[in-house]
Amino acid sequence: MELHEAIRDVVVTHGDSMLSDATGFRGVLDDVLEEDQATTGEINLLADAVRFDVLPGLVGLIDGGADPSRAVDEAGARLARERGGDDITSSSWAVAVLGYAVGKVPEAVVLRHRSRRTPTHLPPP
C-alpha cells in the first residue's frame, strides 16, 4: 500500500480531528505504518504539515474554486516557509498527502508531487 493511501486509511479510521494534533498524528503514524512505508524524514514532514496547520488553508483554496494542484503548490510554499527552508517540492508533497487523506486532492496530484521529489533513501557509497 502506498504511503498516501495508508494515511488516508488512518484518517478515515481515526477521524479528521487527528489532523489538528501533530503529536497525536505522529504517534498514530509511528504505530500503524510499516517500517519500510515511510522514512523518519517523511513522517516528520507530514507531522510538520499538521503542526503548521496547512490543511485548512488548502481546503479553503480548493473549496473557493482553486485548482487542487495549484492549491497544493501554494500551501506547500507556505509550509516550506514555516519550516524555515526552501524545499517546496517535498512540502507540496506533504500537503498533497494530507489533502488526499481528507478527499480534497486527487491521487494524480499526490503521485505527480511524489515523482518530483528527490529520493529519501540514498544508495550506500
Short mmCIF file of C-alpha atoms in Angstrom, two decimals:
data_model
loop_
_atom_site.label_atom_id
_atom_site.label_comp_id
_atom_site.label_asym_id
_atom_site.label_seq_id
_atom_site.Cartn_x
_atom_site.Cartn_y
_atom_site.Cartn_z
CA MET A 1 0.00 0.00 0.00
CA GLU A 2 1.27 3.46 -0.92
CA LEU A 3 2.01 5.88 1.92
CA HIS A 4 -0.73 8.34 0.91
CA GLU A 5 -3.27 5.50 0.87
CA ALA A 6 -2.15 4.31 4.31
CA ILE A 7 -2.51 7.83 5.70
CA ARG A 8 -5.96 8.16 4.17
CA ASP A 9 -6.94 4.89 5.87
CA VAL A 10 -5.61 6.22 9.18
CA VAL A 11 -7.60 9.45 8.83
CA VAL A 12 -10.76 7.54 7.86
CA THR A 13 -10.31 5.24 10.86
CA HIS A 14 -9.39 7.90 13.43
CA GLY A 15 -11.26 10.90 12.02
CA ASP A 16 -10.20 14.23 10.54
CA SER A 17 -9.67 15.66 14.02
CA MET A 18 -6.34 13.83 14.21
CA LEU A 19 -5.07 16.32 11.62
CA SER A 20 -5.20 19.11 14.19
CA ASP A 21 -2.80 17.45 16.66
CA ALA A 22 0.72 16.97 15.28
CA THR A 23 1.93 14.91 18.25
CA GLY A 24 -1.05 12.58 18.15
CA PHE A 25 -0.83 12.30 14.37
CA ARG A 26 2.83 11.40 14.54
CA GLY A 27 2.15 8.85 17.26
CA VAL A 28 -0.56 7.16 15.22
CA LEU A 29 1.69 7.05 12.15
CA ASP A 30 4.50 5.53 14.21
CA ASP A 31 2.06 2.87 15.44
CA VAL A 32 0.34 1.93 12.20
CA LEU A 33 2.87 2.36 9.40
CA GLU A 34 5.18 -0.45 8.46
CA GLU A 35 8.86 0.30 9.00
CA ASP A 36 9.57 0.49 5.26
CA GLN A 37 6.48 2.55 4.38
CA ALA A 38 7.93 5.93 5.33
CA THR A 39 11.22 7.42 6.38
CA THR A 40 11.61 9.38 9.58
CA GLY A 41 12.01 12.48 7.43
CA GLU A 42 8.72 11.87 5.64
CA ILE A 43 6.89 11.34 8.92
CA ASN A 44 8.47 14.50 10.35
CA LEU A 45 7.43 16.45 7.25
CA LEU A 46 3.84 15.21 7.46
CA ALA A 47 3.72 15.99 11.19
CA ASP A 48 5.06 19.49 10.47
CA ALA A 49 2.31 19.98 7.89
CA VAL A 50 -0.19 19.21 10.65
CA ARG A 51 1.69 21.30 13.23
CA PHE A 52 1.77 24.33 10.94
CA ASP A 53 -1.95 23.87 10.19
CA VAL A 54 -1.69 23.95 6.40
CA LEU A 55 -4.74 21.80 5.74
CA PRO A 56 -7.42 24.45 6.47
CA GLY A 57 -5.74 26.82 4.02
CA LEU A 58 -5.56 24.13 1.36
CA VAL A 59 -9.19 23.17 1.85
CA GLY A 60 -10.22 26.83 1.77
CA LEU A 61 -8.45 27.37 -1.54
CA ILE A 62 -9.98 24.27 -3.12
CA ASP A 63 -13.46 24.98 -1.75
CA GLY A 64 -13.10 28.50 -3.13
CA GLY A 65 -12.62 27.11 -6.64
CA ALA A 66 -8.85 26.81 -6.92
CA ASP A 67 -7.36 24.01 -8.98
CA PRO A 68 -6.18 21.36 -6.47
CA SER A 69 -2.69 21.21 -7.98
CA ARG A 70 -2.21 24.97 -7.71
CA ALA A 71 -3.66 25.00 -4.21
CA VAL A 72 -1.19 22.28 -3.19
CA ASP A 73 1.69 24.31 -4.64
CA GLU A 74 0.62 27.43 -2.75
CA ALA A 75 0.09 25.60 0.55
CA GLY A 76 3.37 23.73 0.01
CA ALA A 77 5.26 27.00 -0.43
CA ARG A 78 3.71 28.24 2.81
CA LEU A 79 4.75 25.06 4.63
CA ALA A 80 8.31 25.37 3.32
CA ARG A 81 8.48 28.96 4.64
CA GLU A 82 7.02 27.94 8.00
CA ARG A 83 9.62 25.19 8.30
CA GLY A 84 12.35 27.74 7.61
CA GLY A 85 13.50 26.17 4.38
CA ASP A 86 13.05 26.25 0.67
CA ASP A 87 12.10 22.66 -0.10
CA ILE A 88 8.82 23.50 -1.74
CA THR A 89 8.74 20.19 -3.63
CA SER A 90 8.72 18.00 -0.52
CA SER A 91 6.44 20.38 1.34
CA SER A 92 3.95 20.30 -1.53
CA TRP A 93 4.05 16.50 -1.46
CA ALA A 94 3.17 16.51 2.25
CA VAL A 95 0.31 18.94 1.68
CA ALA A 96 -0.97 16.80 -1.21
CA VAL A 97 -0.91 13.69 1.00
CA LEU A 98 -2.96 15.42 3.71
CA GLY A 99 -5.35 16.81 1.11
CA TYR A 100 -5.77 13.34 -0.36
CA ALA A 101 -6.40 11.93 3.12
CA VAL A 102 -9.44 14.20 3.54
CA GLY A 103 -10.68 13.70 -0.01
CA LYS A 104 -9.83 17.15 -1.38
CA VAL A 105 -6.84 16.31 -3.58
CA PRO A 106 -6.95 13.70 -6.35
CA GLU A 107 -4.46 10.85 -6.26
CA ALA A 108 -2.91 12.03 -9.54
CA VAL A 109 -1.78 15.24 -7.82
CA VAL A 110 -0.18 13.26 -4.98
CA LEU A 111 1.62 10.98 -7.44
CA ARG A 112 2.87 13.91 -9.51
CA HIS A 113 4.31 15.60 -6.42
CA ARG A 114 5.82 12.33 -5.22
CA SER A 115 7.58 11.82 -8.54
CA ARG A 116 9.15 15.31 -8.37
CA ARG A 117 10.77 14.67 -5.00
CA THR A 118 14.35 13.61 -4.67
CA PRO A 119 14.79 10.12 -3.26
CA THR A 120 14.83 9.99 0.52
CA HIS A 121 16.87 6.80 0.58
CA LEU A 122 20.35 7.25 -0.82
CA PRO A 123 22.22 4.20 -2.03
CA PRO A 124 25.23 3.18 0.03
CA PRO A 125 28.59 4.54 -1.16
#
